[in-house]
Short mmCIF file of C-alpha atoms and ligand atoms in Angstrom, two decimals:
data_model
loop_
_atom_site.label_atom_id
_atom_site.label_comp_id
_atom_site.label_asym_id
_atom_site.label_seq_id
_atom_site.Cartn_x
_atom_site.Cartn_y
_atom_site.Cartn_z
CA UNK X 1 -4.95 -30.89 5.73
CA UNK X 2 -3.34 -28.20 3.65
CA UNK X 3 -4.27 -24.54 3.77
CA UNK X 4 -6.32 -24.20 0.61
CA UNK X 5 -6.52 -20.45 0.65
CA UNK X 6 -4.34 -17.95 -1.12
CA UNK X 7 -3.27 -14.90 0.88
CA UNK X 8 -0.93 -13.06 -1.44
CA UNK X 9 0.69 -9.77 -0.59
CA UNK X 10 1.88 -8.04 -3.74
CA UNK X 11 4.42 -5.44 -2.73
CA UNK X 12 5.57 -2.66 -5.01
CA UNK X 13 7.02 0.79 -4.52
CA UNK X 14 5.20 4.04 -5.22
CA UNK X 15 4.40 4.45 -8.91
CA UNK X 16 4.80 0.70 -9.54
CA UNK X 17 1.25 0.59 -11.00
CA UNK X 18 -0.17 -1.46 -8.13
CA UNK X 19 -3.71 -0.18 -8.69
CA UNK X 20 -3.41 -1.01 -12.40
CA UNK X 21 -2.40 -4.55 -11.49
CA UNK X 22 -5.36 -4.83 -9.12
CA UNK X 23 -7.77 -3.66 -11.81
CA UNK X 24 -6.35 -6.10 -14.37
CA UNK X 25 -6.56 -8.93 -11.84
CA UNK X 26 -10.21 -8.06 -11.17
CA UNK X 27 -10.96 -7.96 -14.88
CA UNK X 28 -9.31 -11.33 -15.54
CA UNK X 29 -11.10 -12.99 -12.62
CA UNK X 30 -14.47 -11.67 -13.77
CA UNK X 31 -13.77 -12.97 -17.27
CA UNK X 32 -13.46 -16.40 -15.63
CA UNK X 33 -16.89 -15.90 -14.04
CA UNK X 34 -15.55 -15.24 -10.54
CA UNK X 35 -17.13 -12.80 -8.12
CA UNK X 36 -14.69 -10.14 -6.97
CA UNK X 37 -14.91 -7.86 -3.93
CA UNK X 38 -12.52 -4.93 -3.44
CA UNK X 39 -11.59 -3.28 -0.13
CA UNK X 40 -9.64 -0.08 0.40
CA UNK X 41 -8.73 1.84 3.58
CA UNK X 42 -10.40 5.11 4.53
CA UNK X 43 -6.96 6.64 5.12
CA UNK X 44 -6.36 6.62 1.38
CA UNK X 45 -9.05 9.21 0.77
CA UNK X 46 -7.85 10.60 -2.55
CA UNK X 47 -10.21 8.68 -4.84
CA UNK X 48 -13.28 8.09 -2.64
CA UNK X 49 -14.97 4.72 -2.99
CA UNK X 50 -12.98 3.73 -6.06
CA UNK X 51 -9.70 2.12 -6.98
CA UNK X 52 -8.31 4.31 -9.73
CA UNK X 53 -5.41 3.63 -12.06
CA UNK X 54 -3.97 6.68 -13.77
CA UNK X 55 -1.80 4.35 -15.88
CA UNK X 56 -4.82 2.49 -17.29
CA UNK X 57 -7.22 5.43 -17.10
CA UNK X 58 -9.66 3.02 -15.47
CA UNK X 59 -11.45 2.60 -12.15
CA UNK X 60 -13.81 0.34 -10.22
CA UNK X 61 -15.86 0.70 -7.05
CA UNK X 62 -14.41 -0.45 -3.72
CA UNK X 63 -15.78 -0.89 -0.22
CA UNK X 64 -14.10 1.70 2.01
CA UNK X 65 -13.07 0.33 5.41
CA UNK X 66 -13.30 3.08 8.09
CA UNK X 67 -10.10 3.58 10.04
CA UNK X 68 -11.85 3.12 13.40
CA UNK X 69 -13.48 -0.16 12.31
CA UNK X 70 -12.13 -3.44 13.69
CA UNK X 71 -12.69 -4.97 10.26
CA UNK X 72 -16.09 -6.51 10.97
CA UNK X 73 -17.51 -4.50 8.07
CA UNK X 74 -15.36 -6.66 5.76
CA UNK X 75 -16.56 -9.91 7.32
CA UNK X 76 -20.19 -8.75 7.03
CA UNK X 77 -19.81 -7.89 3.36
CA UNK X 78 -18.14 -11.21 2.61
CA UNK X 79 -20.81 -13.09 4.57
CA UNK X 80 -23.68 -11.40 2.67
CA UNK X 81 -22.23 -11.15 -0.84
CA UNK X 82 -20.07 -14.28 -0.89
CA UNK X 83 -17.25 -13.24 -3.24
CA UNK X 84 -14.86 -15.85 -4.68
CA UNK X 85 -11.91 -13.47 -4.44
CA UNK X 86 -11.08 -10.44 -2.31
CA UNK X 87 -8.76 -7.76 -3.66
CA UNK X 88 -7.26 -5.22 -1.26
CA UNK X 89 -5.78 -1.88 -2.31
CA UNK X 90 -3.24 0.11 -0.24
CA UNK X 91 -2.90 -2.55 2.43
CA UNK X 92 -0.29 -0.50 4.29
CA UNK X 93 -3.00 1.97 5.38
CA UNK X 94 -5.20 -0.64 7.08
CA UNK X 95 -4.90 -1.09 10.85
CA UNK X 96 -3.21 -4.16 12.29
CA UNK X 97 -6.51 -5.53 13.61
CA UNK X 98 -8.10 -5.06 10.18
CA UNK X 99 -5.27 -7.06 8.63
CA UNK X 100 -5.77 -9.80 11.22
CA UNK X 101 -9.47 -9.79 10.32
CA UNK X 102 -8.62 -10.22 6.63
CA UNK X 103 -6.49 -13.27 7.35
CA UNK X 104 -9.30 -14.67 9.49
CA UNK X 105 -11.86 -14.03 6.72
CA UNK X 106 -9.80 -16.02 4.21
CA UNK X 107 -10.15 -19.08 6.44
CA UNK X 108 -13.63 -18.59 7.91
CA UNK X 109 -15.26 -17.80 4.57
CA UNK X 110 -12.98 -19.91 2.40
CA UNK X 111 -11.98 -17.07 0.09
CA UNK X 112 -8.72 -16.09 -1.65
CA UNK X 113 -7.17 -12.68 -0.96
CA UNK X 114 -4.79 -10.67 -3.10
CA UNK X 115 -3.57 -7.58 -1.28
CA UNK X 116 -1.53 -4.79 -2.90
CA UNK X 117 0.60 -2.38 -0.96
CA UNK X 118 3.89 -0.88 0.14
CA UNK X 119 6.49 -2.54 2.34
CA UNK X 120 8.44 0.55 3.44
CA UNK X 121 7.45 4.15 4.09
CA UNK X 122 9.73 7.06 3.12
CA UNK X 123 11.23 6.83 6.62
CA UNK X 124 12.73 3.49 5.56
CA UNK X 125 10.60 1.63 8.13
CA UNK X 126 8.11 -1.12 7.51
CA UNK X 127 4.43 -0.24 7.62
CA UNK X 128 2.76 -1.87 10.66
CA UNK X 129 -0.08 -3.27 8.54
CA UNK X 130 2.30 -4.85 6.03
CA UNK X 131 4.33 -6.37 8.85
CA UNK X 132 1.16 -7.76 10.43
CA UNK X 133 0.10 -9.26 7.08
CA UNK X 134 3.37 -11.16 6.80
CA UNK X 135 2.92 -12.34 10.37
CA UNK X 136 -0.66 -13.36 9.51
CA UNK X 137 0.21 -15.84 6.80
CA UNK X 138 0.36 -13.64 3.72
CA UNK X 139 2.85 -14.72 1.09
CA UNK X 140 5.10 -11.95 -0.23
CA UNK X 141 5.35 -11.36 -3.95
CA UNK X 142 7.09 -8.35 -5.44
CA UNK X 143 6.10 -6.09 -8.27
CA UNK X 144 9.39 -5.13 -9.90
CA UNK X 145 10.25 -1.53 -10.49
CA UNK X 146 13.58 0.13 -11.31
CA UNK X 147 15.24 2.73 -9.12
CA UNK X 148 14.48 6.27 -10.31
CA UNK X 149 18.21 7.09 -10.13
CA UNK X 150 20.08 3.92 -11.20
CA UNK X 151 19.67 0.41 -12.63
CA UNK X 152 18.96 -1.38 -9.35
CA UNK X 153 15.51 -2.54 -8.27
CA UNK X 154 13.60 0.05 -6.25
CA UNK X 155 12.78 -0.93 -2.68
CA UNK X 156 12.72 2.39 -0.81
CA UNK X 157 11.07 5.79 -1.10
CA UNK X 158 12.27 9.35 -0.87
CA UNK X 159 9.75 12.09 -0.17
CA UNK X 160 10.45 15.61 -1.36
CA UNK X 161 8.25 18.39 0.02
CA UNK X 162 8.54 21.61 -1.95
CA UNK X 163 11.76 20.21 -3.43
CA UNK X 164 13.32 19.46 -0.04
CA UNK X 165 14.01 15.91 1.13
CA UNK X 166 11.85 14.95 4.11
CA UNK X 167 14.11 13.54 6.84
CA UNK X 168 11.58 12.77 9.53
CA UNK X 169 7.86 12.27 9.92
CA UNK X 170 5.29 9.61 10.64
CA UNK X 171 5.60 7.87 7.29
CA UNK X 172 1.90 8.39 6.69
CA UNK X 173 1.11 11.75 5.22
CA UNK X 174 -2.06 11.13 3.23
CA UNK X 175 -4.40 12.45 5.91
CA UNK X 176 -2.47 15.48 7.05
CA UNK X 177 -4.24 18.61 5.81
CA UNK X 178 -1.24 20.93 6.13
CA UNK X 179 0.88 18.46 4.27
CA UNK X 180 -1.60 18.17 1.42
CA UNK X 181 -1.18 21.85 0.56
CA UNK X 182 2.51 21.38 -0.03
CA UNK X 183 4.03 20.02 -3.19
CA UNK X 184 4.93 16.37 -2.52
CA UNK X 185 7.03 14.24 -4.80
CA UNK X 186 7.83 10.59 -4.13
CA UNK X 187 10.81 8.84 -5.70
CA UNK X 188 11.15 5.07 -5.75
CA UNK X 189 14.79 4.17 -5.21
CA UNK X 190 17.19 1.37 -4.28
CA UNK X 191 18.72 1.32 -0.80
CA UNK X 192 22.04 2.81 -1.99
CA UNK X 193 20.33 5.81 -3.55
CA UNK X 194 18.05 6.14 -0.49
CA UNK X 195 20.97 6.20 1.93
CA UNK X 196 23.06 8.50 -0.26
CA UNK X 197 20.23 11.06 -0.59
CA UNK X 198 19.67 11.08 3.17
CA UNK X 199 23.40 11.44 3.89
CA UNK X 200 23.66 14.42 1.53
CA UNK X 201 20.57 16.11 2.98
CA UNK X 202 21.80 15.59 6.54
CA UNK X 203 25.21 17.05 5.69
CA UNK X 204 23.54 20.08 4.11
CA UNK X 205 21.46 20.51 7.24
CA UNK X 206 24.61 20.51 9.41
CA UNK X 207 26.41 22.92 7.10
CA UNK X 208 23.53 25.40 7.07
CA UNK X 209 23.39 25.25 10.88
CA UNK X 210 27.07 26.22 11.12
CA UNK X 211 26.71 29.07 8.66
CA UNK X 212 24.12 30.78 10.85
ZN1 ZN P 1 19.46 3.42 -7.13
#
C-alpha cells in the first residue's frame, strides 16, 4: 500500500513571500471546490487569527494553535469540519509534539498538508519544529529567493537589532517584549554572506574590547 497523503514542507527564507504562496494555494484549491483549513502557531502573534500577506495585500482567517496545546485542537477541528486540505503557516513556531500531531492527522483523517516555514533561524541552527517535520515524513520543497547581498540563493538569515548584527540569542524573538521595542531587520543571505557578516562582527567585537 502506498502512502496516499501529501505532507509537503515548503521552506523559504524570511521575506520569500511564504504567506502569499499559502494564500494563493488556498485560493486555487477553493476554486477547485476543495475545503481548506489553515493553522498558525500562537507564537506568531503579529496578525492575530489571520494569515496576512503584505505582498498580496490579502488575508484569510486561520485557527490559532496555542503554544501549550499538544495539538489535539487541530485533530478536533479536522474531525468536525473535515477539510480536504490543511495549510500551515509559520511551521517553525509550532512545538515538536504539535508537528507530530500534524503528521498523524494526515494519516488518521486522510488529508493532505502543505506547511510553510523556515528551515534555519538567524543563529544558523535548524528550528526544532522544522527538523521534527522532516523526521515525521514531510517532503522538503524550497521556495527560491536570492541572497540580499549577492547572486547566490538565500538559505540563512542575519538579524540586525538597531543596526547591530545579533550574534547570539534563542533564534525565536517574536514573543520577547523587550525585543519588540527595538528596531529589528532581517536579511536573507547565502551561507558565504552569513559567515562573512558574522566574522566581521566578531572581529569588531574583539577590537572594541581591546580599545577599552
Ligand atoms: Zn550572498
